[in-house]
Amino acid sequence: MDTLLKPLTKKTRLRPGTIIRRVGGGKDQQGGFLEYDDEKNYILINIIDMKKGSLVALEGVLKPQKDDTLSYYVSGFAGGPKADRAMKIVREWPLYRKNPRLQRQIENFVTITYVPEQIIEWSKNDTLSFLFVPIQERFRIGRFTERRNPERVCNEAFMLWLESLSSGNHITYLALILQQKHHVPRFYSAGTKPHEETAKLLMDEDFNFAPTHGGHIKAAGFEDGRKQFLVDAGSNYLGRGIKTPLHVSQAVAAGLKKVYPEFDFIPKEGRGAFGTEQSY
């Protein structure tokens, strides 16, 4: 495993998705790199305590300290036999099989949190708790199960999509947004699938809802340490496509802000968060 770790210095230019390891000050942690902030610190997601094998935080800023040793893994889930072997271990896990509606999100979590060689090594050493406990913590399954209403389950699943987007990448979404004072908006995504196909997938979910809006959300970087997204409501399936007026996407952005106040959402008219080259 040590051969997969390379020293991380100020001159190293990382690609989004690279797994960073930090050792120092009594800590041993790793997380998936998203972007640099304005001070060139590292924005990380899914930060794991590698001593305890537990989830520390969904997102955080790594500010290197004097005694820290920083490294990055020159491996990932971009393909290849080791990636397939590692994912097979995940897919054979009983809790993965028991939660079919979470399988896509679990796989997404794994690919942006670990490298394949770690999972393979833990499997050989009978220490797969370093993988399975953080998954249970993140999705509140297994021994971390709690009774949750469908509304909360739905929006926590969508939160994972927002966390995993790096600058310039986008997802399509469906939303239920009503003009009622106490209404909590709901959001759903299946990645970049067309809206009509996404709606069919939504029908199979326990938290199925009748969407009122659809469009695109694109990560636009960070400002003042806050992650920003461009938002449009330019679905042809549920709206007027490129002719969608700004006030519609403003309603969606307000709904997103209500559910995810830690992020900033910038509304765009038409299909302004994505482009006109594809018809959804």
PDB file of C-alpha atoms in Angstrom:
ATOM      1  CA  MET A   1       0.000   0.000   0.000  1.00  0.00           C
ATOM      2  CA  ASP A   2       2.835   2.411   0.777  1.00  0.00           C
ATOM      3  CA  THR A   3       3.893   2.339  -2.873  1.00  0.00           C
ATOM      4  CA  LEU A   4       0.529   3.884  -3.772  1.00  0.00           C
ATOM      5  CA  LEU A   5       1.147   6.908  -1.548  1.00  0.00           C
ATOM      6  CA  LYS A   6       3.097   9.858  -2.903  1.00  0.00           C
ATOM      7  CA  PRO A   7       4.200  12.941  -0.922  1.00  0.00           C
ATOM      8  CA  LEU A   8       1.793  15.850  -1.208  1.00  0.00           C
ATOM      9  CA  THR A   9       3.510  19.229  -1.454  1.00  0.00           C
ATOM     10  CA  LYS A  10       2.433  22.754  -2.333  1.00  0.00           C
ATOM     11  CA  LYS A  11       3.671  22.125  -5.879  1.00  0.00           C
ATOM     12  CA  THR A  12       1.431  19.082  -6.354  1.00  0.00           C
ATOM     13  CA  ARG A  13      -1.621  19.812  -8.478  1.00  0.00           C
ATOM     14  CA  LEU A  14      -4.374  17.395  -7.557  1.00  0.00           C
ATOM     15  CA  ARG A  15      -7.278  16.231  -9.666  1.00  0.00           C
ATOM     16  CA  PRO A  16     -10.762  16.133  -8.098  1.00  0.00           C
ATOM     17  CA  GLY A  17     -11.435  12.671  -6.713  1.00  0.00           C
ATOM     18  CA  THR A  18      -7.872  12.071  -5.516  1.00  0.00           C
ATOM     19  CA  ILE A  19      -7.753  10.500  -2.042  1.00  0.00           C
ATOM     20  CA  ILE A  20      -5.588  12.450   0.436  1.00  0.00           C
ATOM     21  CA  ARG A  21      -4.062  10.924   3.577  1.00  0.00           C
ATOM     22  CA  ARG A  22      -3.107  13.069   6.559  1.00  0.00           C
ATOM     23  CA  VAL A  23      -1.008  11.756   9.461  1.00  0.00           C
ATOM     24  CA  GLY A  24       0.068  13.975  12.345  1.00  0.00           C
ATOM     25  CA  GLY A  25      -0.987  15.484  15.639  1.00  0.00           C
ATOM     26  CA  GLY A  26      -2.338  12.148  16.772  1.00  0.00           C
ATOM     27  CA  LYS A  27      -4.583  11.895  13.706  1.00  0.00           C
ATOM     28  CA  ASP A  28      -4.654   9.539  10.756  1.00  0.00           C
ATOM     29  CA  GLN A  29      -7.355  10.609   8.317  1.00  0.00           C
ATOM     30  CA  GLN A  30      -8.181  10.421   4.640  1.00  0.00           C
ATOM     31  CA  GLY A  31     -10.745  12.096   2.419  1.00  0.00           C
ATOM     32  CA  GLY A  32     -11.649  12.698  -1.185  1.00  0.00           C
ATOM     33  CA  PHE A  33     -10.264  15.901  -2.694  1.00  0.00           C
ATOM     34  CA  LEU A  34     -12.824  18.262  -4.228  1.00  0.00           C
ATOM     35  CA  GLU A  35     -11.081  21.585  -4.801  1.00  0.00           C
ATOM     36  CA  TYR A  36      -8.745  24.180  -3.327  1.00  0.00           C
ATOM     37  CA  ASP A  37     -10.181  27.067  -1.375  1.00  0.00           C
ATOM     38  CA  ASP A  38      -9.010  30.665  -1.826  1.00  0.00           C
ATOM     39  CA  GLU A  39      -6.022  30.044   0.468  1.00  0.00           C
ATOM     40  CA  LYS A  40      -5.009  26.836  -1.368  1.00  0.00           C
ATOM     41  CA  ASN A  41      -6.189  24.619   1.475  1.00  0.00           C
ATOM     42  CA  TYR A  42      -7.819  21.318   0.525  1.00  0.00           C
ATOM     43  CA  ILE A  43     -11.597  20.890   0.449  1.00  0.00           C
ATOM     44  CA  LEU A  44     -12.262  17.228   1.313  1.00  0.00           C
ATOM     45  CA  ILE A  45     -15.391  15.079   1.451  1.00  0.00           C
ATOM     46  CA  ASN A  46     -16.110  11.874   3.365  1.00  0.00           C
ATOM     47  CA  ILE A  47     -13.307  12.265   5.883  1.00  0.00           C
ATOM     48  CA  ILE A  48     -12.474   8.928   7.517  1.00  0.00           C
ATOM     49  CA  ASP A  49     -10.663   8.300  10.817  1.00  0.00           C
ATOM     50  CA  MET A  50      -8.215   5.599   9.745  1.00  0.00           C
ATOM     51  CA  LYS A  51      -7.403   4.661  13.346  1.00  0.00           C
ATOM     52  CA  LYS A  52     -10.968   3.969  14.415  1.00  0.00           C
ATOM     53  CA  GLY A  53     -12.474   3.222  11.016  1.00  0.00           C
ATOM     54  CA  SER A  54     -15.279   5.748  11.381  1.00  0.00           C
ATOM     55  CA  LEU A  55     -16.761   8.669   9.469  1.00  0.00           C
ATOM     56  CA  VAL A  56     -15.491  11.987  10.848  1.00  0.00           C
ATOM     57  CA  ALA A  57     -17.260  14.481   8.583  1.00  0.00           C
ATOM     58  CA  LEU A  58     -19.042  14.687   5.253  1.00  0.00           C
ATOM     59  CA  GLU A  59     -17.030  17.730   4.223  1.00  0.00           C
ATOM     60  CA  GLY A  60     -14.209  19.794   5.667  1.00  0.00           C
ATOM     61  CA  VAL A  61     -11.209  21.994   4.978  1.00  0.00           C
ATOM     62  CA  LEU A  62      -7.768  20.465   5.466  1.00  0.00           C
ATOM     63  CA  LYS A  63      -5.351  23.137   6.612  1.00  0.00           C
ATOM     64  CA  PRO A  64      -1.933  21.441   6.856  1.00  0.00           C
ATOM     65  CA  GLN A  65      -0.216  21.839  10.218  1.00  0.00           C
ATOM     66  CA  LYS A  66       3.516  21.922  10.865  1.00  0.00           C
ATOM     67  CA  ASP A  67       3.754  18.305  12.041  1.00  0.00           C
ATOM     68  CA  ASP A  68       1.416  16.845   9.412  1.00  0.00           C
ATOM     69  CA  THR A  69       2.580  14.375   6.808  1.00  0.00           C
ATOM     70  CA  LEU A  70       0.407  14.682   3.701  1.00  0.00           C
ATOM     71  CA  SER A  71       0.220  12.088   0.947  1.00  0.00           C
ATOM     72  CA  TYR A  72      -2.074  11.208  -1.909  1.00  0.00           C
ATOM     73  CA  TYR A  73      -2.999   7.897  -3.506  1.00  0.00           C
ATOM     74  CA  VAL A  74      -2.014   7.234  -7.111  1.00  0.00           C
ATOM     75  CA  SER A  75      -4.920   4.837  -7.496  1.00  0.00           C
ATOM     76  CA  GLY A  76      -8.682   4.993  -7.785  1.00  0.00           C
ATOM     77  CA  PHE A  77     -11.846   3.485  -9.199  1.00  0.00           C
ATOM     78  CA  ALA A  78     -11.288   4.661 -12.757  1.00  0.00           C
ATOM     79  CA  GLY A  79     -11.345   1.049 -13.920  1.00  0.00           C
ATOM     80  CA  GLY A  80      -9.158  -2.006 -14.047  1.00  0.00           C
ATOM     81  CA  PRO A  81      -9.181  -5.427 -12.375  1.00  0.00           C
ATOM     82  CA  LYS A  82      -8.484  -4.149  -8.843  1.00  0.00           C
ATOM     83  CA  ALA A  83     -11.403  -1.723  -9.021  1.00  0.00           C
ATOM     84  CA  ASP A  84     -13.675  -4.569 -10.119  1.00  0.00           C
ATOM     85  CA  ARG A  85     -12.403  -6.841  -7.331  1.00  0.00           C
ATOM     86  CA  ALA A  86     -12.917  -4.170  -4.708  1.00  0.00           C
ATOM     87  CA  MET A  87     -16.433  -3.343  -5.891  1.00  0.00           C
ATOM     88  CA  LYS A  88     -17.298  -7.052  -5.906  1.00  0.00           C
ATOM     89  CA  ILE A  89     -16.471  -7.135  -2.179  1.00  0.00           C
ATOM     90  CA  VAL A  90     -18.887  -4.252  -1.617  1.00  0.00           C
ATOM     91  CA  ARG A  91     -21.632  -5.867  -3.693  1.00  0.00           C
ATOM     92  CA  GLU A  92     -21.342  -9.151  -1.801  1.00  0.00           C
ATOM     93  CA  TRP A  93     -21.840  -7.406   1.553  1.00  0.00           C
ATOM     94  CA  PRO A  94     -25.194  -8.524   3.045  1.00  0.00           C
ATOM     95  CA  LEU A  95     -26.267  -4.965   3.926  1.00  0.00           C
ATOM     96  CA  TYR A  96     -25.589  -3.853   0.339  1.00  0.00           C
ATOM     97  CA  ARG A  97     -27.887  -6.600  -0.932  1.00  0.00           C
ATOM     98  CA  LYS A  98     -30.463  -5.809   1.746  1.00  0.00           C
ATOM     99  CA  ASN A  99     -30.726  -2.163   0.603  1.00  0.00           C
ATOM    100  CA  PRO A 100     -31.199  -2.224  -3.189  1.00  0.00           C
ATOM    101  CA  ARG A 101     -32.419   1.354  -3.304  1.00  0.00           C
ATOM    102  CA  LEU A 102     -29.188   2.566  -1.713  1.00  0.00           C
ATOM    103  CA  GLN A 103     -26.834   0.535  -3.871  1.00  0.00           C
ATOM    104  CA  ARG A 104     -26.075   3.307  -6.343  1.00  0.00           C
ATOM    105  CA  GLN A 105     -25.359   5.763  -3.533  1.00  0.00           C
ATOM    106  CA  ILE A 106     -23.216   3.246  -1.637  1.00  0.00           C
ATOM    107  CA  GLU A 107     -21.092   2.599  -4.725  1.00  0.00           C
ATOM    108  CA  ASN A 108     -20.729   6.331  -5.274  1.00  0.00           C
ATOM    109  CA  PHE A 109     -19.657   6.816  -1.648  1.00  0.00           C
ATOM    110  CA  VAL A 110     -17.056   4.050  -1.917  1.00  0.00           C
ATOM    111  CA  THR A 111     -15.490   5.333  -5.141  1.00  0.00           C
ATOM    112  CA  ILE A 112     -14.973   8.862  -3.783  1.00  0.00           C
ATOM    113  CA  THR A 113     -13.781   7.764  -0.324  1.00  0.00           C
ATOM    114  CA  TYR A 114     -11.372   4.837  -0.779  1.00  0.00           C
ATOM    115  CA  VAL A 115      -8.939   3.294  -3.239  1.00  0.00           C
ATOM    116  CA  PRO A 116      -9.493  -0.304  -4.436  1.00  0.00           C
ATOM    117  CA  GLU A 117      -6.298  -1.644  -2.888  1.00  0.00           C
ATOM    118  CA  GLN A 118      -7.442  -0.632   0.595  1.00  0.00           C
ATOM    119  CA  ILE A 119     -10.638  -2.639   0.286  1.00  0.00           C
ATOM    120  CA  ILE A 120      -8.802  -5.678  -1.068  1.00  0.00           C
ATOM    121  CA  GLU A 121      -6.245  -5.522   1.774  1.00  0.00           C
ATOM    122  CA  TRP A 122      -8.960  -5.180   4.438  1.00  0.00           C
ATOM    123  CA  SER A 123     -10.725  -8.173   2.963  1.00  0.00           C
ATOM    124  CA  LYS A 124      -7.545 -10.253   3.277  1.00  0.00           C
ATOM    125  CA  ASN A 125      -6.912  -9.062   6.854  1.00  0.00           C
ATOM    126  CA  ASP A 126     -10.513  -9.429   8.026  1.00  0.00           C
ATOM    127  CA  THR A 127     -10.697  -5.698   8.785  1.00  0.00           C
ATOM    128  CA  LEU A 128     -13.503  -4.690   6.438  1.00  0.00           C
ATOM    129  CA  SER A 129     -15.098  -2.768   9.300  1.00  0.00           C
ATOM    130  CA  PHE A 130     -12.936   0.157   8.081  1.00  0.00           C
ATOM    131  CA  LEU A 131     -15.141   0.127   4.986  1.00  0.00           C
ATOM    132  CA  PHE A 132     -18.506  -1.068   6.252  1.00  0.00           C
ATOM    133  CA  VAL A 133     -18.828   0.980   9.439  1.00  0.00           C
ATOM    134  CA  PRO A 134     -18.468   4.380   7.669  1.00  0.00           C
ATOM    135  CA  ILE A 135     -21.016   3.232   5.054  1.00  0.00           C
ATOM    136  CA  GLN A 136     -23.464   2.309   7.832  1.00  0.00           C
ATOM    137  CA  GLU A 137     -22.830   5.653   9.542  1.00  0.00           C
ATOM    138  CA  ARG A 138     -23.323   7.584   6.315  1.00  0.00           C
ATOM    139  CA  PHE A 139     -26.575   5.876   5.298  1.00  0.00           C
ATOM    140  CA  ARG A 140     -27.843   4.966   8.792  1.00  0.00           C
ATOM    141  CA  ILE A 141     -28.238   1.298   8.025  1.00  0.00           C
ATOM    142  CA  GLY A 142     -27.251  -1.853   9.928  1.00  0.00           C
ATOM    143  CA  ARG A 143     -26.455  -1.061  13.543  1.00  0.00           C
ATOM    144  CA  PHE A 144     -26.822   2.650  12.830  1.00  0.00           C
ATOM    145  CA  THR A 145     -30.411   2.294  11.622  1.00  0.00           C
ATOM    146  CA  GLU A 146     -32.899   4.794  12.896  1.00  0.00           C
ATOM    147  CA  ARG A 147     -36.520   5.424  12.112  1.00  0.00           C
ATOM    148  CA  ARG A 148     -36.629   8.173   9.524  1.00  0.00           C
ATOM    149  CA  ASN A 149     -39.435   9.621   7.495  1.00  0.00           C
ATOM    150  CA  PRO A 150     -39.271   9.284   3.696  1.00  0.00           C
ATOM    151  CA  GLU A 151     -38.786  13.020   3.280  1.00  0.00           C
ATOM    152  CA  ARG A 152     -35.537  12.935   5.246  1.00  0.00           C
ATOM    153  CA  VAL A 153     -34.276   9.810   3.493  1.00  0.00           C
ATOM    154  CA  CYS A 154     -34.959  11.402   0.120  1.00  0.00           C
ATOM    155  CA  ASN A 155     -33.114  14.638   0.794  1.00  0.00           C
ATOM    156  CA  GLU A 156     -30.153  12.931   2.465  1.00  0.00           C
ATOM    157  CA  ALA A 157     -29.713  10.810  -0.659  1.00  0.00           C
ATOM    158  CA  PHE A 158     -29.736  13.978  -2.774  1.00  0.00           C
ATOM    159  CA  MET A 159     -27.201  15.561  -0.431  1.00  0.00           C
ATOM    160  CA  LEU A 160     -24.727  12.874  -1.463  1.00  0.00           C
ATOM    161  CA  TRP A 161     -25.005  13.935  -5.083  1.00  0.00           C
ATOM    162  CA  LEU A 162     -24.320  17.563  -4.160  1.00  0.00           C
ATOM    163  CA  GLU A 163     -21.308  16.572  -2.061  1.00  0.00           C
ATOM    164  CA  SER A 164     -19.794  14.447  -4.808  1.00  0.00           C
ATOM    165  CA  LEU A 165     -19.987  17.047  -7.594  1.00  0.00           C
ATOM    166  CA  SER A 166     -16.687  18.690  -8.478  1.00  0.00           C
ATOM    167  CA  SER A 167     -16.465  22.031 -10.267  1.00  0.00           C
ATOM    168  CA  GLY A 168     -17.914  21.928 -13.783  1.00  0.00           C
ATOM    169  CA  ASN A 169     -19.807  18.663 -13.295  1.00  0.00           C
ATOM    170  CA  HIS A 170     -23.585  18.530 -13.294  1.00  0.00           C
ATOM    171  CA  ILE A 171     -26.576  16.344 -12.462  1.00  0.00           C
ATOM    172  CA  THR A 172     -30.174  16.365 -13.579  1.00  0.00           C
ATOM    173  CA  TYR A 173     -32.803  16.591 -10.854  1.00  0.00           C
ATOM    174  CA  LEU A 174     -36.504  16.346 -10.129  1.00  0.00           C
ATOM    175  CA  ALA A 175     -38.101  18.363  -7.345  1.00  0.00           C
ATOM    176  CA  LEU A 176     -41.363  18.797  -5.492  1.00  0.00           C
ATOM    177  CA  ILE A 177     -41.755  22.464  -4.613  1.00  0.00           C
ATOM    178  CA  LEU A 178     -45.051  23.836  -3.354  1.00  0.00           C
ATOM    179  CA  GLN A 179     -45.966  27.384  -2.409  1.00  0.00           C
ATOM    180  CA  GLN A 180     -46.877  26.479   1.152  1.00  0.00           C
ATOM    181  CA  LYS A 181     -45.332  27.975   4.260  1.00  0.00           C
ATOM    182  CA  HIS A 182     -44.393  24.744   6.022  1.00  0.00           C
ATOM    183  CA  HIS A 183     -43.707  22.616   2.947  1.00  0.00           C
ATOM    184  CA  VAL A 184     -40.267  20.981   2.864  1.00  0.00           C
ATOM    185  CA  PRO A 185     -39.087  20.628  -0.759  1.00  0.00           C
ATOM    186  CA  ARG A 186     -37.880  17.249  -2.006  1.00  0.00           C
ATOM    187  CA  PHE A 187     -35.138  16.582  -4.521  1.00  0.00           C
ATOM    188  CA  TYR A 188     -34.113  13.472  -6.431  1.00  0.00           C
ATOM    189  CA  SER A 189     -31.386  12.633  -8.911  1.00  0.00           C
ATOM    190  CA  ALA A 190     -30.079   9.624 -10.790  1.00  0.00           C
ATOM    191  CA  GLY A 191     -26.933  11.362 -11.963  1.00  0.00           C
ATOM    192  CA  THR A 192     -27.044  12.706 -15.504  1.00  0.00           C
ATOM    193  CA  LYS A 193     -29.928  10.561 -16.739  1.00  0.00           C
ATOM    194  CA  PRO A 194     -32.686  12.343 -18.739  1.00  0.00           C
ATOM    195  CA  HIS A 195     -35.572  13.609 -16.652  1.00  0.00           C
ATOM    196  CA  GLU A 196     -38.123  11.146 -17.992  1.00  0.00           C
ATOM    197  CA  GLU A 197     -35.858   8.205 -17.132  1.00  0.00           C
ATOM    198  CA  THR A 198     -35.153   9.725 -13.722  1.00  0.00           C
ATOM    199  CA  ALA A 199     -38.903   9.963 -13.084  1.00  0.00           C
ATOM    200  CA  LYS A 200     -39.287   6.233 -13.785  1.00  0.00           C
ATOM    201  CA  LEU A 201     -36.524   5.442 -11.275  1.00  0.00           C
ATOM    202  CA  LEU A 202     -38.145   7.723  -8.704  1.00  0.00           C
ATOM    203  CA  MET A 203     -41.364   5.683  -8.927  1.00  0.00           C
ATOM    204  CA  ASP A 204     -39.488   2.677  -7.515  1.00  0.00           C
ATOM    205  CA  GLU A 205     -38.256   4.546  -4.440  1.00  0.00           C
ATOM    206  CA  ASP A 206     -39.906   4.342  -1.009  1.00  0.00           C
ATOM    207  CA  PHE A 207     -39.927   8.146  -0.965  1.00  0.00           C
ATOM    208  CA  ASN A 208     -41.602   8.443  -4.375  1.00  0.00           C
ATOM    209  CA  PHE A 209     -43.194  11.849  -4.979  1.00  0.00           C
ATOM    210  CA  ALA A 210     -44.893  13.627  -7.859  1.00  0.00           C
ATOM    211  CA  PRO A 211     -42.305  16.165  -9.105  1.00  0.00           C
ATOM    212  CA  THR A 212     -43.272  19.702 -10.036  1.00  0.00           C
ATOM    213  CA  HIS A 213     -39.903  20.859 -11.399  1.00  0.00           C
ATOM    214  CA  GLY A 214     -36.921  19.451 -13.221  1.00  0.00           C
ATOM    215  CA  GLY A 215     -33.631  20.829 -14.430  1.00  0.00           C
ATOM    216  CA  HIS A 216     -29.889  20.797 -13.951  1.00  0.00           C
ATOM    217  CA  ILE A 217     -27.484  21.607 -11.132  1.00  0.00           C
ATOM    218  CA  LYS A 218     -23.812  22.271 -11.819  1.00  0.00           C
ATOM    219  CA  ALA A 219     -21.032  22.751  -9.276  1.00  0.00           C
ATOM    220  CA  ALA A 220     -19.428  26.167  -9.722  1.00  0.00           C
ATOM    221  CA  GLY A 221     -16.571  26.063  -7.214  1.00  0.00           C
ATOM    222  CA  PHE A 222     -16.203  27.743  -3.833  1.00  0.00           C
ATOM    223  CA  GLU A 223     -16.540  31.306  -2.596  1.00  0.00           C
ATOM    224  CA  ASP A 224     -15.715  32.323   0.961  1.00  0.00           C
ATOM    225  CA  GLY A 225     -15.354  28.630   1.784  1.00  0.00           C
ATOM    226  CA  ARG A 226     -18.897  27.791   0.639  1.00  0.00           C
ATOM    227  CA  LYS A 227     -19.651  25.442  -2.226  1.00  0.00           C
ATOM    228  CA  GLN A 228     -21.679  27.053  -5.005  1.00  0.00           C
ATOM    229  CA  PHE A 229     -24.048  25.561  -7.573  1.00  0.00           C
ATOM    230  CA  LEU A 230     -25.726  26.890 -10.698  1.00  0.00           C
ATOM    231  CA  VAL A 231     -29.392  25.870 -10.879  1.00  0.00           C
ATOM    232  CA  ASP A 232     -31.871  25.891 -13.725  1.00  0.00           C
ATOM    233  CA  ALA A 233     -35.385  24.491 -14.195  1.00  0.00           C
ATOM    234  CA  GLY A 234     -34.899  23.849 -17.902  1.00  0.00           C
ATOM    235  CA  SER A 235     -36.410  20.378 -18.217  1.00  0.00           C
ATOM    236  CA  ASN A 236     -38.445  19.787 -21.350  1.00  0.00           C
ATOM    237  CA  TYR A 237     -40.131  16.878 -19.589  1.00  0.00           C
ATOM    238  CA  LEU A 238     -41.518  19.006 -16.736  1.00  0.00           C
ATOM    239  CA  GLY A 239     -41.171  22.528 -18.044  1.00  0.00           C
ATOM    240  CA  ARG A 240     -40.366  24.838 -20.928  1.00  0.00           C
ATOM    241  CA  GLY A 241     -36.758  23.861 -21.543  1.00  0.00           C
ATOM    242  CA  ILE A 242     -34.596  26.726 -22.752  1.00  0.00           C
ATOM    243  CA  LYS A 243     -37.636  29.047 -22.526  1.00  0.00           C
ATOM    244  CA  THR A 244     -37.971  28.589 -18.760  1.00  0.00           C
ATOM    245  CA  PRO A 245     -38.159  32.040 -17.099  1.00  0.00           C
ATOM    246  CA  LEU A 246     -35.798  32.989 -14.300  1.00  0.00           C
ATOM    247  CA  HIS A 247     -38.475  33.132 -11.597  1.00  0.00           C
ATOM    248  CA  VAL A 248     -39.027  29.367 -11.919  1.00  0.00           C
ATOM    249  CA  SER A 249     -35.386  28.530 -11.230  1.00  0.00           C
ATOM    250  CA  GLN A 250     -35.398  31.119  -8.437  1.00  0.00           C
ATOM    251  CA  ALA A 251     -38.149  29.105  -6.738  1.00  0.00           C
ATOM    252  CA  VAL A 252     -36.036  25.950  -7.095  1.00  0.00           C
ATOM    253  CA  ALA A 253     -32.923  27.694  -5.745  1.00  0.00           C
ATOM    254  CA  ALA A 254     -34.937  28.945  -2.759  1.00  0.00           C
ATOM    255  CA  GLY A 255     -36.145  25.396  -2.126  1.00  0.00           C
ATOM    256  CA  LEU A 256     -32.608  24.055  -2.293  1.00  0.00           C
ATOM    257  CA  LYS A 257     -31.416  26.741   0.105  1.00  0.00           C
ATOM    258  CA  LYS A 258     -34.175  25.797   2.537  1.00  0.00           C
ATOM    259  CA  VAL A 259     -33.070  22.160   2.638  1.00  0.00           C
ATOM    260  CA  TYR A 260     -29.297  22.637   2.189  1.00  0.00           C
ATOM    261  CA  PRO A 261     -28.411  25.973   3.847  1.00  0.00           C
ATOM    262  CA  GLU A 262     -24.699  25.119   3.936  1.00  0.00           C
ATOM    263  CA  PHE A 263     -24.474  25.611   0.149  1.00  0.00           C
ATOM    264  CA  ASP A 264     -25.111  28.557  -2.177  1.00  0.00           C
ATOM    265  CA  PHE A 265     -27.408  28.188  -5.194  1.00  0.00           C
ATOM    266  CA  ILE A 266     -27.410  30.603  -8.123  1.00  0.00           C
ATOM    267  CA  PRO A 267     -30.547  30.455 -10.322  1.00  0.00           C
ATOM    268  CA  LYS A 268     -30.254  30.576 -14.119  1.00  0.00           C
ATOM    269  CA  GLU A 269     -32.966  31.027 -16.702  1.00  0.00           C
ATOM    270  CA  GLY A 270     -33.597  28.476 -19.435  1.00  0.00           C
ATOM    271  CA  ARG A 271     -31.019  25.721 -19.286  1.00  0.00           C
ATOM    272  CA  GLY A 272     -28.329  28.069 -18.051  1.00  0.00           C
ATOM    273  CA  ALA A 273     -26.805  25.654 -15.552  1.00  0.00           C
ATOM    274  CA  PHE A 274     -26.093  23.136 -18.277  1.00  0.00           C
ATOM    275  CA  GLY A 275     -26.402  24.324 -21.894  1.00  0.00           C
ATOM    276  CA  THR A 276     -28.557  23.923 -24.961  1.00  0.00           C
ATOM    277  CA  GLU A 277     -26.672  21.090 -26.652  1.00  0.00           C
ATOM    278  CA  GLN A 278     -28.782  18.344 -25.077  1.00  0.00           C
ATOM    279  CA  SER A 279     -32.544  18.089 -24.824  1.00  0.00           C
ATOM    280  CA  TYR A 280     -33.896  16.785 -21.526  1.00  0.00           C
TER     281      TYR A 280
END
